[in-house]
Amino acid sequence: MDEVKLIVADIKKGNLKPIYFLMGEEPYYIDAISDYIENNVLAEEEKGFNQMVLYGRDVAIDDIVSNAKRYPMMAERQVVVVKEAQDLSRTIEKLASYAENPQPTTVLVVNYKYKKLDKRKALYKTLKKSGVVFESKKLYENQVADWIRRVLSGQNYTISPKASQMLVEFLGTDLSKINNELEKLKIILPEGTQITPDHIEENIGISKDYNNFELRKAIGERNSVKAFKIINYFANNPKDNPMVVTVSLLFNFFSQLLHFHGLNDKNPRNVASALKINPYFVNEYVAAARNFPMRKVSQIVSTLREFDVKSKGVNSNAVPQGDLLKELLVKILS
């Protein structure tokens, strides 16, 4: 995120590079940089003759080079954007000869999503000298909540830890999907608002009471009544609450709890750092550790491995997932 800000800040200052090669597993940042260049480098009246969008599936490297070598018409520069350039992965190295001597009046933007260049080969080495190479890396799940907080902070909004956790649980690490939902909330809510679980439930449709986050908390507290209510809700709404996701999240929770038991320093700050969790959730681990000794946690981790396989249809004898979840909960709480 910080690297993206630096690239955009440089463009705003007029320090444009002849090539921007945007690659990696996270498309959100690739789109953010590419869209910024597409929308801001040329004036509206210049775009008709001097801005071109190509698609990797429709062109060859020679076509890209030919367009990039054109001179701008009645403008200082032209912009050539190549989208879905990963479709050219077999021939992308041919771009190296152009990268050695790029047209100074062209800004060439290459969107190479879900792949990255071989850093040992000529194209990568040449691009590092003549342009910008940006690798957009996928965030780990434990980093996404902080990303949400930072994005909203820059737009004069805040979000409660539980609300951000609900978004992560429901949308995973797909930053584009998360950003789309945040944009919807910003249309409805005035600046300065703290986004709460109620806002998430009312406007996005994620239940604030019946979700994996609340299930994890109920199990940690050994609140069997609440835990079974949530499981029953999951059983009645299997499409919105797939068992494979629930088992995965519980596995991560109890694996972290096992790590917690092994910590010598259980100071909240150290726990948050060691487990890579928001400090807001440390007390949940403290409570769960009291209710589940290390030996029991080890048994639960083993049980969750077994049910992970069953949730994928192996050795489950076509048992409904709702019934499997109830059986799993009985074994965890017994």
XYZ file of N, CA and C in Angstrom, residues 10 17 35 58 60 108 111 118 137 156-157 160 172 174-175 184 192 203 226 238 257 285 294 296 317:
75
model
N 4.498 10.160 -7.179
C 5.485 10.489 -8.225
C 4.792 10.915 -9.519
N 7.328 7.615 -15.683
C 8.258 6.658 -16.283
C 7.689 6.175 -17.614
N -5.617 2.354 -13.269
C -6.768 3.259 -13.410
C -6.356 4.707 -13.141
N -5.960 -10.286 -27.384
C -6.231 -9.817 -28.744
C -4.993 -9.334 -29.493
N -0.412 -9.185 -30.018
C 0.904 -9.798 -29.832
C 1.850 -8.718 -29.300
N 3.681 3.450 -21.134
C 3.172 2.097 -21.382
C 2.871 1.435 -20.038
N -0.574 -4.556 -17.390
C -1.254 -5.225 -16.265
C -1.072 -6.737 -16.396
N 10.055 -13.653 -14.288
C 11.246 -14.328 -13.780
C 12.329 -13.261 -13.603
N 1.378 -8.073 -4.003
C 1.328 -9.341 -3.268
C -0.001 -9.492 -2.523
N -11.592 9.379 6.164
C -12.309 9.975 7.302
C -13.440 9.089 7.829
N -13.184 7.769 7.870
C -14.098 6.816 8.505
C -13.285 5.956 9.455
N -15.141 -0.605 13.691
C -14.889 -1.380 14.905
C -14.184 -2.686 14.531
N -13.239 -12.820 2.732
C -11.889 -13.360 2.613
C -10.859 -12.266 2.359
N -10.104 -10.979 -0.662
C -10.339 -10.324 -1.956
C -10.536 -8.823 -1.723
N -9.477 -8.044 -1.918
C -9.528 -6.614 -1.604
C -10.508 -5.858 -2.495
N -20.011 1.060 -0.976
C -21.465 1.098 -0.753
C -21.789 1.732 0.604
N -16.875 10.591 8.926
C -16.716 10.658 10.375
C -17.410 9.522 11.104
N -26.638 -3.340 5.818
C -26.349 -2.892 4.455
C -25.633 -3.910 3.575
N -25.287 -20.822 23.048
C -25.079 -19.891 21.940
C -24.433 -20.593 20.752
N -27.008 -23.382 4.669
C -25.698 -23.954 4.294
C -24.981 -23.215 3.166
N -4.461 -21.044 19.484
C -4.611 -21.280 20.931
C -3.506 -22.210 21.435
N -8.667 -15.173 23.527
C -7.700 -16.269 23.620
C -7.378 -16.586 25.075
N -3.992 -27.299 27.190
C -3.193 -27.611 26.010
C -3.499 -29.000 25.452
N -6.253 -30.751 25.616
C -7.559 -30.746 24.960
C -7.478 -30.008 23.618
N -20.144 -40.455 4.342
C -21.347 -41.248 4.049
C -22.562 -40.374 3.756
